[in-house]
Amino acid sequence: MKELEAATHLSSSSQGIQSLETAFSILNCFKEAKTPLSVSELSKRMEMPKNKIHKYLVSFIRVGALIQNKKDSTYAMGPALIELGLVALQQFDVAKIAKPHIREFSKQINHSVALAIWSEGGPIIAEYERSNKPIQVEIQAGYRFPLLMTALGKCFAAFLPSSQVQSLIQREIDNYQLDEQVVEQELQAIREEGVSFRNTLFAGIPGSMSVASPIFDYTGKMVAALCLIGFTGEIDTSPSSLNVLKLKEKANQITNQLS
């Protein structure tokens, strides 16, 4: 976070290249419009003369950032921007971004904190930070856990698209002999509250109490879940408790950084 803050301070206090900032603003017009634009439309959006806009467009086409449809004289994002975007996405690792938040959060509340992400076979632990308490909950990165018997799992079950999780949900309903209607009611409550809970022991699952909140990317898709894990009496899991409110706040901070 300090590096990010330093970079933000540098960008706001140092002299930059005005033409580069203008060029980025033009590209941003295409992102906001989500359709090809003409020189006239760009001129209106940028409040800039057409001849000046045209010079930028010529350079964008030369480097492959934009392409031109000569039939209607409109411009659209080109292959160079797609390549840059793909590389940026590969570097935009949610676990790396969340890691300093997890460390800071765990120290702040002195509880064990976990970050889970979705894998091909279901959710797994990506990052884990232990508390400083004498009795610890031990979880290894890569640990895979069920959907409907854990707070983290319930988060994914509630917020991921049904097509992605329904088969796993149905399998666990059958395996654990759960009431399908009760499960759906709980998942709907999680969607409304933005937080999920586990208040009971379950075989093979570390700790007896946990609370989790979802993390979303810039598209609004859930990409991870943040969770407090501990033992009975350690964590107040009531929706309005300080623990829960701080967890949701931290998950929102990470979401905002991904947006």
GROMACS .gro file of C-alpha atoms in nm:
model
  259
    1MET     CA    1   0.000   0.000   0.000
    2LYS     CA    2   0.286   0.240   0.078
    3GLU     CA    3   0.426   0.185  -0.271
    4LEU     CA    4   0.083   0.256  -0.418
    5GLU     CA    5   0.046   0.570  -0.206
    6ALA     CA    6   0.392   0.686  -0.310
    7ALA     CA    7   0.309   0.632  -0.676
    8THR     CA    8  -0.018   0.823  -0.637
    9HIS     CA    9   0.164   1.112  -0.469
   10LEU     CA   10   0.426   1.114  -0.746
   11SER     CA   11   0.163   1.128  -1.019
   12SER     CA   12  -0.020   1.416  -0.856
   13SER     CA   13   0.281   1.630  -0.764
   14SER     CA   14   0.525   1.573  -1.054
   15GLN     CA   15   0.521   1.725  -1.400
   16GLY     CA   16   0.409   1.476  -1.664
   17ILE     CA   17   0.359   1.468  -2.039
   18GLN     CA   18   0.034   1.644  -2.123
   19SER     CA   19   0.004   1.488  -2.469
   20LEU     CA   20   0.029   1.139  -2.319
   21GLU     CA   21  -0.245   1.217  -2.069
   22THR     CA   22  -0.461   1.352  -2.353
   23ALA     CA   23  -0.397   1.037  -2.556
   24PHE     CA   24  -0.511   0.821  -2.267
   25SER     CA   25  -0.824   1.034  -2.228
   26ILE     CA   26  -0.907   0.969  -2.593
   27LEU     CA   27  -0.869   0.595  -2.544
   28ASN     CA   28  -1.087   0.621  -2.236
   29CYS     CA   29  -1.364   0.763  -2.457
   30PHE     CA   30  -1.371   0.433  -2.645
   31LYS     CA   31  -1.391   0.240  -2.318
   32GLU     CA   32  -1.686   0.446  -2.198
   33ALA     CA   33  -1.866   0.445  -2.534
   34LYS     CA   34  -1.820   0.068  -2.586
   35THR     CA   35  -1.883   0.130  -2.960
   36PRO     CA   36  -1.676   0.268  -3.250
   37LEU     CA   37  -1.655   0.648  -3.259
   38SER     CA   38  -1.615   0.904  -3.536
   39VAL     CA   39  -1.383   1.204  -3.528
   40SER     CA   40  -1.686   1.430  -3.471
   41GLU     CA   41  -1.803   1.224  -3.174
   42LEU     CA   42  -1.454   1.222  -3.022
   43SER     CA   43  -1.426   1.596  -3.077
   44LYS     CA   44  -1.746   1.654  -2.881
   45ARG     CA   45  -1.651   1.418  -2.600
   46MET     CA   46  -1.301   1.563  -2.566
   47GLU     CA   47  -1.402   1.924  -2.643
   48MET     CA   48  -1.107   1.933  -2.880
   49PRO     CA   49  -1.074   2.049  -3.244
   50LYS     CA   50  -1.116   1.775  -3.504
   51ASN     CA   51  -0.777   1.840  -3.664
   52LYS     CA   52  -0.602   1.786  -3.329
   53ILE     CA   53  -0.802   1.468  -3.260
   54HIS     CA   54  -0.711   1.340  -3.606
   55LYS     CA   55  -0.337   1.365  -3.533
   56TYR     CA   56  -0.379   1.142  -3.229
   57LEU     CA   57  -0.585   0.893  -3.431
   58VAL     CA   58  -0.314   0.868  -3.698
   59SER     CA   59  -0.057   0.775  -3.433
   60PHE     CA   60  -0.292   0.530  -3.263
   61ILE     CA   61  -0.348   0.349  -3.593
   62ARG     CA   62   0.026   0.335  -3.662
   63VAL     CA   63   0.096   0.156  -3.332
   64GLY     CA   64  -0.213  -0.069  -3.354
   65ALA     CA   65  -0.397   0.087  -3.063
   66LEU     CA   66  -0.693   0.174  -3.285
   67ILE     CA   67  -0.835   0.047  -3.612
   68GLN     CA   68  -1.037   0.243  -3.868
   69ASN     CA   69  -1.351   0.135  -4.046
   70LYS     CA   70  -1.316   0.323  -4.374
   71LYS     CA   71  -1.677   0.255  -4.476
   72ASP     CA   72  -1.826   0.476  -4.206
   73SER     CA   73  -1.508   0.659  -4.094
   74THR     CA   74  -1.529   0.533  -3.736
   75TYR     CA   75  -1.252   0.410  -3.508
   76ALA     CA   76  -1.238   0.125  -3.258
   77MET     CA   77  -0.989  -0.028  -3.016
   78GLY     CA   78  -0.718  -0.227  -3.191
   79PRO     CA   79  -0.513  -0.545  -3.131
   80ALA     CA   80  -0.230  -0.367  -2.949
   81LEU     CA   81  -0.468  -0.263  -2.670
   82ILE     CA   82  -0.601  -0.619  -2.644
   83GLU     CA   83  -0.248  -0.757  -2.606
   84LEU     CA   84  -0.164  -0.497  -2.341
   85GLY     CA   85  -0.488  -0.573  -2.159
   86LEU     CA   86  -0.419  -0.946  -2.150
   87VAL     CA   87  -0.071  -0.891  -2.009
   88ALA     CA   88  -0.213  -0.651  -1.749
   89LEU     CA   89  -0.471  -0.910  -1.644
   90GLN     CA   90  -0.198  -1.174  -1.602
   91GLN     CA   91  -0.007  -0.939  -1.373
   92PHE     CA   92  -0.319  -0.833  -1.185
   93ASP     CA   93  -0.313  -1.123  -0.942
   94VAL     CA   94  -0.583  -1.086  -0.676
   95ALA     CA   95  -0.378  -1.284  -0.423
   96LYS     CA   96  -0.077  -1.054  -0.465
   97ILE     CA   97  -0.295  -0.747  -0.434
   98ALA     CA   98  -0.476  -0.883  -0.129
   99LYS     CA   99  -0.168  -1.010   0.058
  100PRO     CA  100  -0.064  -0.680   0.224
  101HIS     CA  101  -0.428  -0.618   0.315
  102ILE     CA  102  -0.450  -0.960   0.480
  103ARG     CA  103  -0.136  -0.903   0.688
  104GLU     CA  104  -0.250  -0.559   0.797
  105PHE     CA  105  -0.601  -0.681   0.879
  106SER     CA  106  -0.482  -0.981   1.081
  107LYS     CA  107  -0.255  -0.761   1.294
  108GLN     CA  108  -0.529  -0.502   1.339
  109ILE     CA  109  -0.788  -0.746   1.477
  110ASN     CA  110  -0.553  -1.024   1.601
  111HIS     CA  111  -0.750  -1.300   1.428
  112SER     CA  112  -0.641  -1.550   1.165
  113VAL     CA  113  -0.735  -1.430   0.817
  114ALA     CA  114  -0.766  -1.634   0.497
  115LEU     CA  115  -0.812  -1.550   0.131
  116ALA     CA  116  -0.974  -1.809  -0.095
  117ILE     CA  117  -0.995  -1.814  -0.473
  118TRP     CA  118  -1.186  -2.032  -0.716
  119SER     CA  119  -1.009  -2.320  -0.890
  120GLU     CA  120  -1.128  -2.572  -1.145
  121GLY     CA  121  -1.234  -2.813  -0.871
  122GLY     CA  122  -1.380  -2.554  -0.633
  123PRO     CA  123  -1.251  -2.297  -0.380
  124ILE     CA  124  -0.902  -2.321  -0.229
  125ILE     CA  125  -0.697  -2.120   0.019
  126ALA     CA  126  -0.461  -1.881  -0.163
  127GLU     CA  127  -0.323  -1.680   0.132
  128TYR     CA  128  -0.333  -1.731   0.508
  129GLU     CA  129  -0.216  -1.509   0.792
  130ARG     CA  130  -0.213  -1.643   1.148
  131SER     CA  131  -0.298  -1.439   1.453
  132ASN     CA  132  -0.056  -1.386   1.742
  133LYS     CA  133  -0.268  -1.588   1.982
  134PRO     CA  134  -0.112  -1.885   2.168
  135ILE     CA  135  -0.361  -2.131   2.016
  136GLN     CA  136  -0.360  -2.114   1.638
  137VAL     CA  137  -0.581  -2.230   1.357
  138GLU     CA  138  -0.350  -2.393   1.103
  139ILE     CA  139  -0.441  -2.387   0.733
  140GLN     CA  140  -0.208  -2.443   0.441
  141ALA     CA  141  -0.227  -2.256   0.110
  142GLY     CA  142  -0.387  -2.488  -0.144
  143TYR     CA  143  -0.627  -2.638   0.111
  144ARG     CA  144  -0.956  -2.728  -0.058
  145PHE     CA  145  -1.281  -2.707   0.139
  146PRO     CA  146  -1.651  -2.781   0.082
  147LEU     CA  147  -1.896  -2.517  -0.038
  148LEU     CA  148  -2.190  -2.554   0.196
  149MET     CA  149  -2.015  -2.642   0.524
  150THR     CA  150  -1.777  -2.344   0.541
  151ALA     CA  151  -1.818  -1.966   0.547
  152LEU     CA  152  -1.577  -1.927   0.256
  153GLY     CA  153  -1.752  -2.193   0.053
  154LYS     CA  154  -2.095  -2.044   0.114
  155CYS     CA  155  -1.966  -1.711  -0.018
  156PHE     CA  156  -1.871  -1.868  -0.350
  157ALA     CA  157  -2.194  -2.067  -0.363
  158ALA     CA  158  -2.395  -1.747  -0.313
  159PHE     CA  159  -2.216  -1.509  -0.547
  160LEU     CA  160  -2.074  -1.715  -0.834
  161PRO     CA  161  -2.298  -1.784  -1.136
  162SER     CA  162  -2.529  -2.080  -1.082
  163SER     CA  163  -2.387  -2.253  -1.391
  164GLN     CA  164  -2.046  -2.254  -1.224
  165VAL     CA  165  -2.141  -2.389  -0.882
  166GLN     CA  166  -2.476  -2.568  -0.909
  167SER     CA  167  -2.333  -2.916  -0.970
  168LEU     CA  168  -2.106  -2.886  -0.662
  169ILE     CA  169  -2.394  -2.749  -0.453
  170GLN     CA  170  -2.619  -3.039  -0.551
  171ARG     CA  171  -2.345  -3.292  -0.481
  172GLU     CA  172  -2.295  -3.157  -0.128
  173ILE     CA  173  -2.670  -3.141  -0.064
  174ASP     CA  174  -2.681  -3.511  -0.146
  175ASN     CA  175  -2.359  -3.604   0.038
  176TYR     CA  176  -2.443  -3.417   0.360
  177GLN     CA  177  -2.819  -3.480   0.337
  178LEU     CA  178  -2.902  -3.110   0.349
  179ASP     CA  179  -3.242  -2.952   0.295
  180GLU     CA  180  -3.228  -2.790  -0.050
  181GLN     CA  181  -3.479  -2.520   0.042
  182VAL     CA  182  -3.290  -2.427   0.359
  183VAL     CA  183  -2.966  -2.408   0.161
  184GLU     CA  184  -3.117  -2.170  -0.094
  185GLN     CA  185  -3.266  -1.953   0.181
  186GLU     CA  186  -2.925  -1.923   0.346
  187LEU     CA  187  -2.753  -1.840   0.016
  188GLN     CA  188  -3.012  -1.570  -0.055
  189ALA     CA  189  -2.954  -1.421   0.292
  190ILE     CA  190  -2.579  -1.416   0.220
  191ARG     CA  191  -2.640  -1.226  -0.105
  192GLU     CA  192  -2.848  -0.971   0.082
  193GLU     CA  193  -2.610  -0.930   0.378
  194GLY     CA  194  -2.283  -0.961   0.185
  195VAL     CA  195  -2.140  -1.198   0.445
  196SER     CA  196  -2.153  -1.570   0.533
  197PHE     CA  197  -2.100  -1.759   0.859
  198ARG     CA  198  -2.003  -2.093   1.011
  199ASN     CA  199  -2.076  -2.134   1.381
  200THR     CA  200  -2.027  -2.509   1.429
  201LEU     CA  201  -1.750  -2.765   1.414
  202PHE     CA  202  -1.725  -2.971   1.098
  203ALA     CA  203  -1.499  -3.271   1.049
  204GLY     CA  204  -1.170  -3.180   0.883
  205ILE     CA  205  -1.237  -2.804   0.882
  206PRO     CA  206  -0.998  -2.599   1.101
  207GLY     CA  207  -1.157  -2.383   1.372
  208SER     CA  208  -1.515  -2.384   1.490
  209MET     CA  209  -1.617  -2.035   1.385
  210SER     CA  210  -1.565  -1.828   1.071
  211VAL     CA  211  -1.713  -1.538   0.879
  212ALA     CA  212  -1.645  -1.450   0.514
  213SER     CA  213  -1.715  -1.170   0.268
  214PRO     CA  214  -1.683  -1.167  -0.114
  215ILE     CA  215  -1.431  -0.976  -0.327
  216PHE     CA  216  -1.522  -0.867  -0.682
  217ASP     CA  217  -1.317  -0.761  -0.985
  218TYR     CA  218  -1.372  -0.469  -1.222
  219THR     CA  219  -1.645  -0.659  -1.410
  220GLY     CA  220  -1.846  -0.719  -1.091
  221LYS     CA  221  -1.761  -1.090  -1.087
  222MET     CA  222  -1.664  -1.252  -0.757
  223VAL     CA  223  -1.297  -1.354  -0.771
  224ALA     CA  224  -1.212  -1.426  -0.405
  225ALA     CA  225  -1.342  -1.431  -0.050
  226LEU     CA  226  -1.188  -1.293   0.269
  227CYS     CA  227  -1.244  -1.480   0.594
  228LEU     CA  228  -1.186  -1.458   0.970
  229ILE     CA  229  -1.125  -1.796   1.132
  230GLY     CA  230  -1.115  -1.885   1.500
  231PHE     CA  231  -1.275  -2.073   1.785
  232THR     CA  232  -1.603  -2.041   1.970
  233GLY     CA  233  -1.617  -1.720   2.170
  234GLU     CA  234  -1.336  -1.552   1.975
  235ILE     CA  235  -1.535  -1.397   1.692
  236ASP     CA  236  -1.869  -1.222   1.717
  237THR     CA  237  -2.051  -1.335   1.400
  238SER     CA  238  -2.362  -1.120   1.442
  239PRO     CA  239  -2.415  -0.912   1.123
  240SER     CA  240  -2.368  -0.579   1.301
  241SER     CA  241  -2.064  -0.679   1.509
  242LEU     CA  242  -1.735  -0.492   1.478
  243ASN     CA  243  -1.564  -0.805   1.346
  244VAL     CA  244  -1.814  -0.843   1.063
  245LEU     CA  245  -1.822  -0.474   0.974
  246LYS     CA  246  -1.441  -0.455   0.959
  247LEU     CA  247  -1.426  -0.770   0.746
  248LYS     CA  248  -1.675  -0.630   0.495
  249GLU     CA  249  -1.488  -0.301   0.490
  250LYS     CA  250  -1.157  -0.475   0.414
  251ALA     CA  251  -1.315  -0.690   0.142
  252ASN     CA  252  -1.457  -0.373  -0.013
  253GLN     CA  253  -1.113  -0.208  -0.004
  254ILE     CA  254  -0.964  -0.497  -0.202
  255THR     CA  255  -1.260  -0.489  -0.442
  256ASN     CA  256  -1.204  -0.118  -0.501
  257GLN     CA  257  -0.839  -0.181  -0.578
  258LEU     CA  258  -0.939  -0.444  -0.834
  259SER     CA  259  -1.199  -0.216  -0.994
   0.00000   0.00000   0.00000
